[in-house]
Coordinates of N, CA, C and O in Angstrom, one line a residue:
X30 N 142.3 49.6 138.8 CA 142.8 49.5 140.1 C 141.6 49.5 141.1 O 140.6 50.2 140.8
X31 N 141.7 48.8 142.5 CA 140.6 48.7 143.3 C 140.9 49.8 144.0 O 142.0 50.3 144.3
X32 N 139.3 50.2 144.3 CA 139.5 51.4 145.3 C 140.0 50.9 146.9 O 140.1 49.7 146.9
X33 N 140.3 51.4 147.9 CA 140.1 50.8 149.6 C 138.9 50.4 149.9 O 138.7 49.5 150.8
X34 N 138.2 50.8 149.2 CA 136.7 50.2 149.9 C 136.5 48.6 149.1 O 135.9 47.8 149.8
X35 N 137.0 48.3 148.1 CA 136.5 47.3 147.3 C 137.8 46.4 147.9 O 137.6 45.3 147.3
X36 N 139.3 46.3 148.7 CA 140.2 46.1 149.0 C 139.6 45.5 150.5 O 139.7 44.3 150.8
X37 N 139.2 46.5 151.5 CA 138.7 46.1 152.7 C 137.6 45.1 152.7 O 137.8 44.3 153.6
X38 N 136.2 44.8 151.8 CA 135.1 44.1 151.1 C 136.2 43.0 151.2 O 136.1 42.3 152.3
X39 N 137.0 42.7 150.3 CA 137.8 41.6 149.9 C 138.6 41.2 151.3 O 138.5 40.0 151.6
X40 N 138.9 41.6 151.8 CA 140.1 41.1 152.8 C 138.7 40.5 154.0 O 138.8 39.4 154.5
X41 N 137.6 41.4 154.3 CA 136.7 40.7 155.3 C 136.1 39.4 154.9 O 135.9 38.4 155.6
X42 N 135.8 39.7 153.6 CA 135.0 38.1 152.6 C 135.7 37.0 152.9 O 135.3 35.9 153.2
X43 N 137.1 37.4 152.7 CA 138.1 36.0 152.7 C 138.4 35.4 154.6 O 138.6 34.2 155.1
X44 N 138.2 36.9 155.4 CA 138.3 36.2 157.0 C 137.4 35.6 157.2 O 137.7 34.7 158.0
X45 N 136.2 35.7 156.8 CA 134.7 35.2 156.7 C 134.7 33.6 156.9 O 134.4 32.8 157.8
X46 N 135.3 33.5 155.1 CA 135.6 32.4 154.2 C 136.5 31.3 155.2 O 136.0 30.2 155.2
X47 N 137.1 31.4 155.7 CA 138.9 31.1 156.5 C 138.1 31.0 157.8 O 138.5 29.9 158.4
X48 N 137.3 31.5 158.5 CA 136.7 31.4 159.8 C 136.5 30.0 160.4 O 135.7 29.7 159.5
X49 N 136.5 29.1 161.1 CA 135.6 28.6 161.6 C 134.6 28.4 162.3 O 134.1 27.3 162.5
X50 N 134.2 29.1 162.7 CA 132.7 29.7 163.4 C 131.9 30.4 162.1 O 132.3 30.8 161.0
X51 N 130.6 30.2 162.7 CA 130.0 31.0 161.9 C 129.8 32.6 161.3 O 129.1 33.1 160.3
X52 N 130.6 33.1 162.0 CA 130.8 34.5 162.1 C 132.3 35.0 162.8 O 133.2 34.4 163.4
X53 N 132.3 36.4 162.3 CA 133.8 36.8 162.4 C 133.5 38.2 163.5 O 132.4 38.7 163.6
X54 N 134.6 38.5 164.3 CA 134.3 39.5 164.9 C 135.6 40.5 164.8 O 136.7 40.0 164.8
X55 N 135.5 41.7 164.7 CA 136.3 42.9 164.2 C 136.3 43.6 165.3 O 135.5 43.4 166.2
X56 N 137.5 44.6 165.1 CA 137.5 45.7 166.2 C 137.9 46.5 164.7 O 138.8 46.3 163.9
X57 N 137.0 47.5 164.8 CA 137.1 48.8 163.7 C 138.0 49.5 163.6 O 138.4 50.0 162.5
X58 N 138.8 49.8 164.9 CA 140.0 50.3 164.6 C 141.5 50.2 164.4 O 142.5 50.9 164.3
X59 N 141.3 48.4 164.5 CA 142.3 47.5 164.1 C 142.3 47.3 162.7 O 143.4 47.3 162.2
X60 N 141.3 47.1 162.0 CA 140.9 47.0 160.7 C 141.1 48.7 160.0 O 141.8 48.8 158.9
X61 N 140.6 49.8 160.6 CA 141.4 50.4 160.1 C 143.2 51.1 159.8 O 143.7 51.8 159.0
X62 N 143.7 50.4 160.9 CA 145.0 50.1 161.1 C 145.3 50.0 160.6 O 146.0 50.8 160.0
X63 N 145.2 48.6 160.2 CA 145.8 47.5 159.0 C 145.5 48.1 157.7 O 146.5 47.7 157.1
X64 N 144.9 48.8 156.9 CA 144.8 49.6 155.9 C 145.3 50.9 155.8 O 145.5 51.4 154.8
X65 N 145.5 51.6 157.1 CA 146.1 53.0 156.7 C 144.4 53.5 156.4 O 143.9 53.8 155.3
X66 N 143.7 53.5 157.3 CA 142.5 54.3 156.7 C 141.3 54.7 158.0 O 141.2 53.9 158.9
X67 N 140.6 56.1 158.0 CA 140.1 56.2 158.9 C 138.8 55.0 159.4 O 138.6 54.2 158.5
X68 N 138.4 55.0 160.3 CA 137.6 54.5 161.2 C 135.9 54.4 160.5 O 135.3 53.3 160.4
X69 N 135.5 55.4 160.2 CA 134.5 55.3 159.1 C 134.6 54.7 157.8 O 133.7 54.2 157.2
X70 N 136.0 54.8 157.2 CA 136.1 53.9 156.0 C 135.3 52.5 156.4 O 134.5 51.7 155.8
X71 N 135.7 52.5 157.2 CA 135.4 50.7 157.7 C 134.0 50.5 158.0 O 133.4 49.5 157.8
X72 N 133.3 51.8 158.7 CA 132.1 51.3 158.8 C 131.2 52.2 157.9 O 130.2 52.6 158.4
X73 N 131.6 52.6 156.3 CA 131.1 52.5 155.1 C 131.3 51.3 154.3 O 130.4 50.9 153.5
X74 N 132.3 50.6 154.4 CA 132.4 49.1 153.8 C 131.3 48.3 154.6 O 130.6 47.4 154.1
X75 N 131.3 48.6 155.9 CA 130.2 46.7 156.6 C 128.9 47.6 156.2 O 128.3 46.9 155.4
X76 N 128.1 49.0 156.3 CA 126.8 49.5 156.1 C 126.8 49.5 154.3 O 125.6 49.5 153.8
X77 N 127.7 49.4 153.5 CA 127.2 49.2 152.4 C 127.2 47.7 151.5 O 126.4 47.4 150.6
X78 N 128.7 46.8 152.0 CA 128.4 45.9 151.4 C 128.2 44.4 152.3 O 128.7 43.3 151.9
X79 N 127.6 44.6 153.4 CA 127.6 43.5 154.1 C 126.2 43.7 154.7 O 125.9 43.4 155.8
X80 N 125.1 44.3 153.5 CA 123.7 44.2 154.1 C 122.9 42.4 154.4 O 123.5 41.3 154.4
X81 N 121.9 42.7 154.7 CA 121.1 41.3 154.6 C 120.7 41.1 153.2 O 120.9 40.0 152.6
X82 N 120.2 42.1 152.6 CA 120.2 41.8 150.8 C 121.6 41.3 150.4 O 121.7 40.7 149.3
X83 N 122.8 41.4 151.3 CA 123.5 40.5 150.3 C 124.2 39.4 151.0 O 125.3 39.0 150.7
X84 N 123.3 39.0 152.1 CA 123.4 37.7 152.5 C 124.4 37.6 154.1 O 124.9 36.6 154.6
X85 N 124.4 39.0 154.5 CA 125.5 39.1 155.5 C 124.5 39.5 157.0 O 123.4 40.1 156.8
X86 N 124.7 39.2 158.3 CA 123.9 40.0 159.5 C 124.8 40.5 160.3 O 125.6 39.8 160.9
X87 N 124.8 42.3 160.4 CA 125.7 42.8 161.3 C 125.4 43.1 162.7 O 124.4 43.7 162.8
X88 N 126.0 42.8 163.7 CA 125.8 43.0 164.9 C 127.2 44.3 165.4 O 128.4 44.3 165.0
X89 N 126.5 45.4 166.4 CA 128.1 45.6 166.9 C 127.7 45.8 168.3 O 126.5 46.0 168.7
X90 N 128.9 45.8 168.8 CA 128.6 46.5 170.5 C 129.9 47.4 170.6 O 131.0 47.3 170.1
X91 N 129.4 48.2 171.3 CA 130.2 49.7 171.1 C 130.7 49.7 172.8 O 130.0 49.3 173.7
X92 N 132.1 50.1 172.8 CA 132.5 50.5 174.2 C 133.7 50.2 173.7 O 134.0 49.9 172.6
X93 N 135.0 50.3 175.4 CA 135.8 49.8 175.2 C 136.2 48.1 174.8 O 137.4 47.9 174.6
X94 N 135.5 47.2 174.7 CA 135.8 45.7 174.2 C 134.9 45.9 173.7 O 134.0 45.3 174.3
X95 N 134.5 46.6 172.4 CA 133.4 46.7 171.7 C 134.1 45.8 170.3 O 135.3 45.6 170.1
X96 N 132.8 45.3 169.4 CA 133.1 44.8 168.5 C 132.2 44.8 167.4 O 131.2 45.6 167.5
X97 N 132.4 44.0 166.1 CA 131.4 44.1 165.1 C 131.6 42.8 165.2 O 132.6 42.1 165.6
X98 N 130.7 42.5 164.9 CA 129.9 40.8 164.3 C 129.6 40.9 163.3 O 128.8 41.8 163.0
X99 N 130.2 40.0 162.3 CA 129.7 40.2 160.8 C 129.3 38.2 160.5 O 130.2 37.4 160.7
X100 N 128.1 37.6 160.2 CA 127.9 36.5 159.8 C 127.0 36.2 158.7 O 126.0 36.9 158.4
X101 N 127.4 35.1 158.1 CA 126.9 35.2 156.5 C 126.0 34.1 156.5 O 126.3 33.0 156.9
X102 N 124.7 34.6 155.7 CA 123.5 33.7 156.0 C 123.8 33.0 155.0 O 123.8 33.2 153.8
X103 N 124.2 32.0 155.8 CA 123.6 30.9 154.4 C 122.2 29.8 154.7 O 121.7 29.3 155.7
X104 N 122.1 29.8 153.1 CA 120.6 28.3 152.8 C 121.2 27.5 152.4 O 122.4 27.6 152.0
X105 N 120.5 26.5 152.5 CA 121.0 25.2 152.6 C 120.8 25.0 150.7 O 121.7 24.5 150.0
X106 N 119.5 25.7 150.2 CA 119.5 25.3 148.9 C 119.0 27.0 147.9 O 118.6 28.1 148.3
X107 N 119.3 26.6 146.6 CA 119.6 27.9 146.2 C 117.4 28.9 146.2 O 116.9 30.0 146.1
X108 N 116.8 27.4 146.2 CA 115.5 28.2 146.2 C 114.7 28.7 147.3 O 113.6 29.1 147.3
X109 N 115.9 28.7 148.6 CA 115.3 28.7 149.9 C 115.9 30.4 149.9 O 115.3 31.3 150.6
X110 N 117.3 30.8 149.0 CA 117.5 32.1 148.9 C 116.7 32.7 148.0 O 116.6 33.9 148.1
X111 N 116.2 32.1 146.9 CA 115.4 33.0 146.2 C 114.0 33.1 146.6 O 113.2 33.7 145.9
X112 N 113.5 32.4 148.0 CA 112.0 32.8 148.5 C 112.7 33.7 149.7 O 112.1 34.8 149.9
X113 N 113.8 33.5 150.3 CA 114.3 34.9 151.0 C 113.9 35.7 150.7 O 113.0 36.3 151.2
X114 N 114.9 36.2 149.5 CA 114.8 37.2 148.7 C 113.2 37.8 148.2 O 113.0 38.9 148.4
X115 N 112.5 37.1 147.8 CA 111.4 36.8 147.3 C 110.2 37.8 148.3 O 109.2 38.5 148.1
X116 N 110.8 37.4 149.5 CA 110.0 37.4 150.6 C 110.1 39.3 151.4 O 109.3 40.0 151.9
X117 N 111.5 39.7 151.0 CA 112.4 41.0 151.4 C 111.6 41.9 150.1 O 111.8 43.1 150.2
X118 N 110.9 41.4 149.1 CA 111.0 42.7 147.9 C 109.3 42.9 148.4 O 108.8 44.1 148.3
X119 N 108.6 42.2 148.8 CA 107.0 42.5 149.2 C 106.6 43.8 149.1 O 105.6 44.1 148.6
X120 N 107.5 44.9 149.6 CA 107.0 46.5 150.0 C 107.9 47.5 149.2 O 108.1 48.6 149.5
X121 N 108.6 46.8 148.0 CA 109.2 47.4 147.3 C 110.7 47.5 146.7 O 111.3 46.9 147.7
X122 N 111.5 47.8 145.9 CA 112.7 48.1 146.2 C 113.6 49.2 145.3 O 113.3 49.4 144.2
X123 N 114.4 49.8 145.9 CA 115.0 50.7 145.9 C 116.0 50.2 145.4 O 116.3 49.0 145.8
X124 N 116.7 50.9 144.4 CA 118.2 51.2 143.4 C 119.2 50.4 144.0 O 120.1 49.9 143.4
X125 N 119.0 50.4 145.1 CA 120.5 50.0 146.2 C 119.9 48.8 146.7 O 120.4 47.6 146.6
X126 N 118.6 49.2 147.5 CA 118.4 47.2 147.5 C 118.0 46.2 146.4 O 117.4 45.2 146.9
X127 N 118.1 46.3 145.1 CA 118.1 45.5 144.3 C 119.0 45.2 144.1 O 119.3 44.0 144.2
X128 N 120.0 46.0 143.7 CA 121.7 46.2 143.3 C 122.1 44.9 144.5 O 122.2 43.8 143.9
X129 N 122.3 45.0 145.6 CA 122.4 44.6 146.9 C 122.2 42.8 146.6 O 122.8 41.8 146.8
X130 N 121.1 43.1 146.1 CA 120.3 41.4 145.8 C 121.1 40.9 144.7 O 121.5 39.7 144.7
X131 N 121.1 41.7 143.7 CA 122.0 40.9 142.5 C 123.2 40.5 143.1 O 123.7 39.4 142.8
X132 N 123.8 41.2 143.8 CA 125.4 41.0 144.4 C 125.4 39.7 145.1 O 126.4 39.0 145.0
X133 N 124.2 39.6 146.0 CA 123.7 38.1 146.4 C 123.8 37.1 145.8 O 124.6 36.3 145.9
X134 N 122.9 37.1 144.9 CA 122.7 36.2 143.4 C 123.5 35.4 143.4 O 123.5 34.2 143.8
X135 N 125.1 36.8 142.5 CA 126.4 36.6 141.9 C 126.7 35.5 143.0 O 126.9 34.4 142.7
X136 N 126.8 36.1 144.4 CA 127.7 35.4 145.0 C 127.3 33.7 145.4 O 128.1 32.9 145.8
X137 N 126.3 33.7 145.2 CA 125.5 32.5 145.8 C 125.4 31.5 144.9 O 125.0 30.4 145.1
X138 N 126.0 32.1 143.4 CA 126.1 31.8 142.3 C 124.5 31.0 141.5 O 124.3 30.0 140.8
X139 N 123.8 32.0 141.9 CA 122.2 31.7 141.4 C 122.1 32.2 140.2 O 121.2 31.7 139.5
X140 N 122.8 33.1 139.6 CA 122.9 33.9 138.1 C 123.9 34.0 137.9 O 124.6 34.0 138.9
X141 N 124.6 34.2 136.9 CA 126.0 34.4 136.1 C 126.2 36.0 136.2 O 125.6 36.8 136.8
X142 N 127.2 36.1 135.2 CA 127.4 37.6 135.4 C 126.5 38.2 134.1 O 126.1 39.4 134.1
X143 N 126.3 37.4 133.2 CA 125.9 38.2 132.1 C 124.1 38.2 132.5 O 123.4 39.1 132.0
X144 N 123.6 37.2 133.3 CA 122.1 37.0 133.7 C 122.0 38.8 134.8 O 121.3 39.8 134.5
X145 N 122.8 38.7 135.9 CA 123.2 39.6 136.5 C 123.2 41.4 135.8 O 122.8 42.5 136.2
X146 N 124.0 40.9 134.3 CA 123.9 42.4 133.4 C 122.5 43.0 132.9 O 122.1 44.1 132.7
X147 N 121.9 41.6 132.6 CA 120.6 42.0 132.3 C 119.6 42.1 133.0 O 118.6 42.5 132.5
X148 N 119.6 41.9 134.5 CA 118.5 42.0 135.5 C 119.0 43.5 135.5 O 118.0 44.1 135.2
X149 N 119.9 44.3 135.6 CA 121.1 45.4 136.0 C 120.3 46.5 135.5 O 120.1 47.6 136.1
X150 N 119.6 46.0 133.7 CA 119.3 46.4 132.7 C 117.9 46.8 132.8 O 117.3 47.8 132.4
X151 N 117.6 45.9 133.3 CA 115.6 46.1 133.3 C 115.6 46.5 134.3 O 115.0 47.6 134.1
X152 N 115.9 46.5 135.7 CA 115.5 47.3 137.0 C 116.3 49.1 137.1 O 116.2 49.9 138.0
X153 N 116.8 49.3 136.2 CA 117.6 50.6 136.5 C 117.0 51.8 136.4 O 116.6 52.1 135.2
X154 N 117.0 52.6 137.2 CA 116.1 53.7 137.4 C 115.7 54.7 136.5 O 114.7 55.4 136.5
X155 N 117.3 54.5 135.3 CA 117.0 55.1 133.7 C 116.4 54.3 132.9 O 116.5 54.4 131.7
X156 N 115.7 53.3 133.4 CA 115.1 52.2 132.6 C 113.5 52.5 133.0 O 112.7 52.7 132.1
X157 N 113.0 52.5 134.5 CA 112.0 52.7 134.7 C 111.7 54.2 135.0 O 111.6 54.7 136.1
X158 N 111.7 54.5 133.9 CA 111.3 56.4 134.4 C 109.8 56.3 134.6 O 109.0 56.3 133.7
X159 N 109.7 56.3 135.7 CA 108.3 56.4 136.7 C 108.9 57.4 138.0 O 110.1 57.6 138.3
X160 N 107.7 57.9 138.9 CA 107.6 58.6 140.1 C 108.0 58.0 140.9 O 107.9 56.8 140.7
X161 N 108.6 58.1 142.3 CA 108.6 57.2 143.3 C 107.4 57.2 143.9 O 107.1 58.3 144.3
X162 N 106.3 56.1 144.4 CA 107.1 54.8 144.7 C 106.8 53.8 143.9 O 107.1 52.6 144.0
X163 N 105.8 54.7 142.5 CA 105.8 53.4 141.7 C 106.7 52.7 141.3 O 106.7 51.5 141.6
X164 N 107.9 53.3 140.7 CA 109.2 52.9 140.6 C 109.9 51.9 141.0 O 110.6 51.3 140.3
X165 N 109.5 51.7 142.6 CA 110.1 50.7 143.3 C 109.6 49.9 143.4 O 110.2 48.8 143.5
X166 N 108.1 50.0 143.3 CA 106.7 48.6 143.1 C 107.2 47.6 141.7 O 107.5 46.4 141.5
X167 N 107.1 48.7 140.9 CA 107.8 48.3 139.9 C 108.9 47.4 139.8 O 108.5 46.2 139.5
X168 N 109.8 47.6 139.8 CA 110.9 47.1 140.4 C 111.4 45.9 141.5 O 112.5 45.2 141.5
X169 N 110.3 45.9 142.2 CA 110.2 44.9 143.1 C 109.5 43.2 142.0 O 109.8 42.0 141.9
X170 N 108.6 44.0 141.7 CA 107.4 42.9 140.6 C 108.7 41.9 139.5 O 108.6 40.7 139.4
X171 N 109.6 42.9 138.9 CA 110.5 42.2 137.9 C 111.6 41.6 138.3 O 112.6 41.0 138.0
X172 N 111.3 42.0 139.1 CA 112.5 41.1 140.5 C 111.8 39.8 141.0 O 112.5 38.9 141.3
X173 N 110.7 39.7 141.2 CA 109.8 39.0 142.0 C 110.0 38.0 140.6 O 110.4 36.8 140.7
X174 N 109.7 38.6 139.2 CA 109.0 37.7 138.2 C 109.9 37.1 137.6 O 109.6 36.2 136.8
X175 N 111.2 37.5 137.9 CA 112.4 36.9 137.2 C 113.0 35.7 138.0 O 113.3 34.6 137.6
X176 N 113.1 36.3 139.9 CA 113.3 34.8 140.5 C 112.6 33.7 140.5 O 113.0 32.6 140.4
X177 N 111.0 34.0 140.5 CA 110.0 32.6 140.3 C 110.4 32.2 139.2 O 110.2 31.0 139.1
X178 N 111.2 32.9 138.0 CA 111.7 32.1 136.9 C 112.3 31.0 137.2 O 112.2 29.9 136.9
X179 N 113.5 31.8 138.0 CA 115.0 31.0 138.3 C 114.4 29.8 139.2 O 114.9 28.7 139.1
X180 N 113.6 30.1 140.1 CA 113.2 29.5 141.5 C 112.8 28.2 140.7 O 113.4 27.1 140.8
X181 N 111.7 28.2 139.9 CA 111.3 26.9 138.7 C 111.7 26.3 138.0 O 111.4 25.2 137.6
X182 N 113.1 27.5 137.5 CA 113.3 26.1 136.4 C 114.4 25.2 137.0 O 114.6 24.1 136.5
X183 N 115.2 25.8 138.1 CA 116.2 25.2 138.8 C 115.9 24.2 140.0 O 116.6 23.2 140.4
X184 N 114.6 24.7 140.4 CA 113.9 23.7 141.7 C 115.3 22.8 142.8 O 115.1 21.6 143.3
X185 N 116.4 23.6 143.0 CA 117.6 22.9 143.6 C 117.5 23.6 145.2 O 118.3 23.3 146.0

């Protein structure tokens, strides 16, 4: 069974999807309305799964006619997201922004799910038992070495 959080994720993806503009705009406490759920539910769903690692840019403005802006970056080709990407790991990455990036990938459909299980595998923090911030240098590097893979052999 899906949690509310993976429920709300889904129902914004698809207004996204359905939009015609480039972007969608929300009022947070209509959205949590519509679910039966507090007000932070909603804005733990856009701060965790609508980062820029996974291809999304949030805007809000707060007040009475306040709103969220949620718009989804897209590239035109899949190696222009993997020098994105490429470009975001320079200073390191952390458990959550790699996680974040694979979820990109998935969606961008640049890796499958089983390519996805095994990146999952080599970057995971019980995988690299190192100190921080080697850890994340680390981490960044097999990330780095695996898209220049993808980035070459696919050249699209």
């Amino acid at each position: 069974m899906r949690n509310i959080s993976d429920v709300i994720e889904g129902y914004l993806k698809e207004v996204i999807e359905l939009s015609e503009r480039d972007h969608i705009e929300i009022k947070r406490n209509e959205v949590a309305e519509k679910f039966q759920c507090v007000p932070s539910q909603i804005n733990y769903v856009i701060n965790t799964r609508f980062t820029v690692d996974r291809g999304y840019l949030v805007e809000s403005k707060r007040g009475g006619g306040g709103y969220i802006r949620i718009k989804r970056i897209r590239l035109h080709k899949k190696s222009d997201v993997i020098s994105e990407v490429i470009g975001r790991l320079e200073n390191g990455a952390t458990q959550s922004m790699a996680e974040d990036i694979i979820f990109r990938l998935l969606d961008e459909e640049i890796i499958s799910k089983r390519e996805a299980k095994l990146i999952f595998s080599a970057i995971d923090r019980s995988t690299l038992l190192l100190p921080l911030p080697v850890r994340d240098e680390v981490r960044a590097r097999i990330l780095i070495a695996m898209l220049f893979t993808l980035k070459y052999q696919s050249n699209t």
